[in-house]
PDB file of C-alpha atoms in Angstrom:
ATOM      1  CA  MET A 114       9.898  14.570   7.735  1.00 46.00           C
ATOM      2  CA  SER A 115       8.377  11.327   6.468  1.00 54.00           C
ATOM      3  CA  PHE A 116       7.913  10.517   2.810  1.00 58.00           C
ATOM      4  CA  VAL A 117       6.506   7.980   0.399  1.00 54.00           C
ATOM      5  CA  ALA A 118       9.133   5.802  -1.262  1.00 55.00           C
ATOM      6  CA  LYS A 119       8.943   4.297  -4.722  1.00 58.00           C
ATOM      7  CA  GLY A 120       6.292   1.582  -4.703  1.00 60.00           C
ATOM      8  CA  GLY A 121       4.057   3.552  -2.339  1.00 64.00           C
ATOM      9  CA  LYS A 122       5.717   2.549   0.928  1.00 79.00           C
ATOM     10  CA  PHE A 123       5.337   5.300   3.514  1.00 90.00           C
ATOM     11  CA  ILE A 124       8.498   5.944   5.544  1.00 93.00           C
ATOM     12  CA  TYR A 125       7.963   6.770   9.227  1.00 95.00           C
ATOM     13  CA  ALA A 126      11.538   7.238  10.451  1.00 95.00           C
ATOM     14  CA  TRP A 127      14.873   5.612  11.157  1.00 95.00           C
ATOM     15  CA  SER A 128      15.400   3.952  14.531  1.00 96.00           C
ATOM     16  CA  MET A 129      18.721   2.878  16.053  1.00 96.00           C
ATOM     17  CA  ILE A 130      19.195  -0.307  18.073  1.00 97.00           C
ATOM     18  CA  GLY A 131      20.646   0.518  21.489  1.00 96.00           C
ATOM     19  CA  SER A 132      23.644  -1.232  23.037  1.00 95.00           C
ATOM     20  CA  ASP A 133      21.254  -3.158  25.311  1.00 95.00           C
ATOM     21  CA  GLY A 134      18.969  -4.271  22.456  1.00 96.00           C
ATOM     22  CA  SER A 135      16.494  -1.442  23.032  1.00 96.00           C
ATOM     23  CA  PHE A 136      14.497  -0.188  20.066  1.00 97.00           C
ATOM     24  CA  TYR A 137      12.063   2.724  19.713  1.00 97.00           C
ATOM     25  CA  LEU A 138       8.954   2.422  17.524  1.00 96.00           C
ATOM     26  CA  PRO A 139       7.586   5.609  15.892  1.00 95.00           C
ATOM     27  CA  GLU A 140       4.318   6.855  17.371  1.00 95.00           C
ATOM     28  CA  GLN A 141       2.647   7.333  13.981  1.00 95.00           C
ATOM     29  CA  ALA A 142       3.229   3.676  13.043  1.00 95.00           C
ATOM     30  CA  LEU A 143       1.815   2.473  16.354  1.00 95.00           C
ATOM     31  CA  GLN A 144      -1.280   4.635  15.942  1.00 95.00           C
ATOM     32  CA  GLU A 145      -1.926   3.460  12.382  1.00 93.00           C
ATOM     33  CA  TYR A 146      -1.677  -0.201  13.394  1.00 93.00           C
ATOM     34  CA  HIS A 147      -3.657   0.295  16.641  1.00 92.00           C
ATOM     35  CA  ILE A 148      -0.744  -0.867  18.773  1.00 94.00           C
ATOM     36  CA  GLN A 149      -0.897   0.413  22.332  1.00 94.00           C
ATOM     37  CA  PRO A 150       2.222   1.084  24.398  1.00 95.00           C
ATOM     38  CA  GLY A 151       2.264  -1.113  27.489  1.00 95.00           C
ATOM     39  CA  THR A 152       1.243  -4.234  25.543  1.00 94.00           C
ATOM     40  CA  PRO A 153       2.985  -7.218  23.945  1.00 94.00           C
ATOM     41  CA  ILE A 154       3.815  -7.084  20.233  1.00 95.00           C
ATOM     42  CA  ILE A 155       4.954  -9.762  17.812  1.00 94.00           C
ATOM     43  CA  LEU A 156       8.076  -9.476  15.662  1.00 96.00           C
ATOM     44  CA  MET A 157       8.292 -11.530  12.484  1.00 93.00           C
ATOM     45  CA  SER A 158      11.060 -11.839   9.922  1.00 92.00           C
ATOM     46  CA  GLY A 159      10.194 -11.130   6.308  1.00 80.00           C
ATOM     47  CA  ARG A 160      10.318 -13.488   3.372  1.00 67.00           C
ATOM     48  CA  ASN A 161      12.513 -11.284   1.222  1.00 65.00           C
ATOM     49  CA  THR A 162      14.856  -9.780   3.769  1.00 58.00           C
ATOM     50  CA  SER A 163      17.338 -11.420   6.069  1.00 59.00           C
ATOM     51  CA  ARG A 164      17.880  -8.338   8.203  1.00 85.00           C
ATOM     52  CA  GLY A 165      15.018  -6.767  10.051  1.00 93.00           C
ATOM     53  CA  PHE A 166      11.504  -7.587  11.166  1.00 95.00           C
ATOM     54  CA  SER A 167       7.847  -6.706  10.826  1.00 93.00           C
ATOM     55  CA  VAL A 168       5.840  -5.511  13.823  1.00 95.00           C
ATOM     56  CA  VAL A 169       2.493  -7.279  14.107  1.00 88.00           C
ATOM     57  CA  CYS A 170      -0.417  -6.577  16.423  1.00 82.00           C
ATOM     58  CA  LYS A 171      -2.040  -9.814  17.649  1.00 81.00           C
ATOM     59  CA  GLU A 172      -5.516  -8.363  17.165  1.00 80.00           C
ATOM     60  CA  LEU A 173      -4.958  -7.949  13.398  1.00 76.00           C
ATOM     61  CA  ILE A 174      -4.027 -11.602  12.809  1.00 81.00           C
ATOM     62  CA  GLY A 175      -7.405 -13.307  13.345  1.00 79.00           C
ATOM     63  CA  ASN A 176      -8.960 -13.233   9.857  1.00 79.00           C
ATOM     64  CA  SER A 177      -5.776 -12.623   7.901  1.00 79.00           C
ATOM     65  CA  PRO A 178      -3.506 -14.842   5.787  1.00 79.00           C
ATOM     66  CA  LEU A 179      -1.177 -14.872   8.801  1.00 79.00           C
ATOM     67  CA  ALA A 180      -3.771 -16.710  10.925  1.00 82.00           C
ATOM     68  CA  THR A 181      -2.719 -20.102   9.538  1.00 82.00           C
ATOM     69  CA  ILE A 182       0.936 -19.449  10.314  1.00 82.00           C
ATOM     70  CA  PHE A 183       0.235 -18.231  13.828  1.00 83.00           C
ATOM     71  CA  ALA A 184      -2.083 -21.193  14.505  1.00 86.00           C
ATOM     72  CA  ASN A 185       1.056 -23.329  14.292  1.00 87.00           C
ATOM     73  CA  VAL A 186       2.859 -21.330  16.969  1.00 88.00           C
ATOM     74  CA  PRO A 187       0.204 -21.038  19.717  1.00 89.00           C
ATOM     75  CA  GLN A 188       2.846 -20.375  22.380  1.00 91.00           C
ATOM     76  CA  LEU A 189       3.542 -17.113  20.565  1.00 88.00           C
ATOM     77  CA  MET A 190      -0.118 -16.125  20.347  1.00 87.00           C
ATOM     78  CA  ASN A 191      -0.710 -16.709  24.053  1.00 90.00           C
ATOM     79  CA  PHE A 192       2.708 -15.280  25.007  1.00 92.00           C
ATOM     80  CA  SER A 193       3.629 -18.429  26.947  1.00 94.00           C
ATOM     81  CA  VAL A 194       7.121 -18.637  25.453  1.00 96.00           C
ATOM     82  CA  GLU A 195       9.830 -16.533  27.119  1.00 97.00           C
ATOM     83  CA  GLU A 196       9.768 -12.889  26.026  1.00 97.00           C
ATOM     84  CA  GLY A 197      12.297 -12.250  23.238  1.00 97.00           C
ATOM     85  CA  ARG A 198      12.890 -15.948  22.523  1.00 97.00           C
ATOM     86  CA  VAL A 199      12.930 -16.556  18.775  1.00 96.00           C
ATOM     87  CA  LEU A 200      10.835 -19.367  17.304  1.00 94.00           C
ATOM     88  CA  LYS A 201      11.234 -20.596  13.740  1.00 92.00           C
ATOM     89  CA  PHE A 202       8.363 -21.792  11.553  1.00 89.00           C
ATOM     90  CA  LYS A 203       8.496 -22.279   7.772  1.00 85.00           C
ATOM     91  CA  GLU A 204      11.684 -20.252   7.280  1.00 84.00           C
ATOM     92  CA  ARG A 205      10.346 -17.306   9.279  1.00 89.00           C
ATOM     93  CA  LEU A 206      11.417 -16.124  12.700  1.00 93.00           C
ATOM     94  CA  PHE A 207       8.948 -14.984  15.362  1.00 93.00           C
ATOM     95  CA  CYS A 208       9.123 -13.636  18.878  1.00 96.00           C
ATOM     96  CA  TRP A 209       7.134 -11.424  21.179  1.00 96.00           C
ATOM     97  CA  VAL A 210       8.303  -8.488  23.257  1.00 97.00           C
ATOM     98  CA  HIS A 211       6.659  -6.038  25.638  1.00 97.00           C
ATOM     99  CA  LEU A 212       6.367  -2.510  24.242  1.00 96.00           C
ATOM    100  CA  ASN A 213       6.730  -0.132  27.179  1.00 96.00           C
ATOM    101  CA  HIS A 214       4.875   3.155  27.622  1.00 95.00           C
ATOM    102  CA  ASP A 215       7.784   5.067  26.046  1.00 95.00           C
ATOM    103  CA  ARG A 216       7.292   3.000  22.836  1.00 96.00           C
ATOM    104  CA  ILE A 217      10.506   1.045  23.463  1.00 96.00           C
ATOM    105  CA  PHE A 218      11.076  -2.693  23.565  1.00 97.00           C
ATOM    106  CA  HIS A 219      14.186  -4.712  24.410  1.00 97.00           C
ATOM    107  CA  LEU A 220      15.330  -7.707  22.402  1.00 97.00           C
ATOM    108  CA  PRO A 221      18.071  -9.978  23.787  1.00 97.00           C
ATOM    109  CA  LEU A 222      21.329  -9.685  21.843  1.00 96.00           C
ATOM    110  CA  LYS A 223      21.086 -13.359  20.853  1.00 97.00           C
ATOM    111  CA  SER A 224      17.641 -12.727  19.347  1.00 97.00           C
ATOM    112  CA  LEU A 225      18.868  -9.614  17.529  1.00 96.00           C
ATOM    113  CA  LYS A 226      21.585 -11.729  15.950  1.00 95.00           C
ATOM    114  CA  GLN A 227      19.012 -14.298  14.795  1.00 94.00           C
ATOM    115  CA  PHE A 228      17.187 -11.482  12.971  1.00 94.00           C
ATOM    116  CA  GLY A 229      20.520 -10.485  11.393  1.00 92.00           C
ATOM    117  CA  LEU A 230      20.830  -7.359  13.529  1.00 95.00           C
ATOM    118  CA  ALA A 231      23.205  -5.899  16.110  1.00 96.00           C
ATOM    119  CA  PRO A 232      23.386  -2.939  18.504  1.00 96.00           C
ATOM    120  CA  GLY A 233      24.092   0.254  16.577  1.00 96.00           C
ATOM    121  CA  ASP A 234      22.205  -0.856  13.456  1.00 96.00           C
ATOM    122  CA  LYS A 235      19.922   1.772  11.953  1.00 96.00           C
ATOM    123  CA  LEU A 236      16.573   0.410  10.765  1.00 96.00           C
ATOM    124  CA  LEU A 237      14.117   2.061   8.423  1.00 95.00           C
ATOM    125  CA  CYS A 238      10.554   1.941   9.760  1.00 95.00           C
ATOM    126  CA  LEU A 239       8.008   1.851   6.938  1.00 94.00           C
ATOM    127  CA  ARG A 240       4.403   0.952   6.213  1.00 92.00           C
ATOM    128  CA  THR A 241       4.325  -2.316   4.286  1.00 85.00           C
ATOM    129  CA  CYS A 242       0.789  -3.724   4.440  1.00 84.00           C
ATOM    130  CA  HIS A 243      -2.435  -3.557   6.434  1.00 83.00           C
ATOM    131  CA  LEU A 244      -1.218  -6.192   8.918  1.00 86.00           C
ATOM    132  CA  SER A 245       2.235  -4.944   9.867  1.00 90.00           C
ATOM    133  CA  PHE A 246       4.904  -2.317   9.452  1.00 94.00           C
ATOM    134  CA  SER A 247       8.537  -3.194   8.848  1.00 94.00           C
ATOM    135  CA  CYS A 248      11.854  -2.182  10.361  1.00 95.00           C
ATOM    136  CA  LEU A 249      14.595  -2.981   7.846  1.00 94.00           C
ATOM    137  CA  SER A 250      18.362  -2.570   7.781  1.00 93.00           C
ATOM    138  CA  GLU A 251      18.959  -3.324   4.101  1.00 90.00           C
ATOM    139  CA  GLY A 252      17.240  -3.391   0.726  1.00 85.00           C
ATOM    140  CA  PRO A 253      16.041  -0.956  -1.931  1.00 84.00           C
ATOM    141  CA  TYR A 254      13.886   1.111   0.435  1.00 86.00           C
ATOM    142  CA  VAL A 255      16.818   1.525   2.815  1.00 88.00           C
ATOM    143  CA  GLU A 256      19.110   2.542  -0.052  1.00 86.00           C
ATOM    144  CA  ARG A 257      16.586   5.123  -1.265  1.00 86.00           C
ATOM    145  CA  ALA A 258      15.985   6.512   2.223  1.00 88.00           C
ATOM    146  CA  GLU A 259      19.721   6.938   2.835  1.00 88.00           C
ATOM    147  CA  SER A 260      19.775   9.523   0.044  1.00 85.00           C
ATOM    148  CA  VAL A 261      17.027  11.587   1.708  1.00 79.00           C
ATOM    149  CA  GLY A 262      18.382  13.990   4.281  1.00 74.00           C
ATOM    150  CA  ASP A 263      15.443  14.910   6.482  1.00 83.00           C
ATOM    151  CA  ILE A 264      14.055  11.649   7.853  1.00 91.00           C
ATOM    152  CA  LYS A 265      13.859  11.609  11.650  1.00 92.00           C
ATOM    153  CA  ILE A 266      16.249   9.306  13.471  1.00 92.00           C
ATOM    154  CA  TYR A 267      15.186   7.827  16.810  1.00 92.00           C
ATOM    155  CA  ASN A 268      16.976   5.892  19.487  1.00 87.00           C
ATOM    156  CA  ALA A 269      15.826   4.561  22.832  1.00 78.00           C
ATOM    157  CA  LEU A 270      16.918   7.745  24.616  1.00 73.00           C
ATOM    158  CA  HIS A 271      15.769  10.607  22.431  1.00 58.00           C
ATOM    159  CA  GLU A 272      14.823  11.805  18.973  1.00 55.00           C
ATOM    160  CA  ALA A 273      17.221  13.588  16.650  1.00 53.00           C
ATOM    161  CA  ASP A 274      16.497  15.191  13.303  1.00 49.00           C
ATOM    162  CA  ARG A 275      18.906  14.513  10.497  1.00 48.00           C
TER     163      ARG A 275
END
């Protein structure tokens, strides 16, 4: 069961990072942000969190406040940099990964570490703004969600209800 956290942030689910860096993205989040499985997605670190990332669809960037930032990292926008390689610009981290048809992507362990993450970490997937949804491993939303017992937990192999 999903819920709305304090501050109006809608919680989709928890998702666990696999031992190989695999990570499952909830179907509802992908639908709301018009992200299609089988396509590249962009991961971006947040300003206020050191652990986790936001999932951004390239098509939503064009006329947004993010356009200026992404104009400075064209190799990310045209996916010419190696998949999963982290780029840094103005204190933020960026990379792109391919989202497969099972809604799973793989991030190299080195890149996970740069985002402050590791295999086995449980990330909270939540709606944050009209441009992206976030997957966070710490912070007030994570603390609140840990006290709720019926949020779905996903991993790259299967879904399990709490």
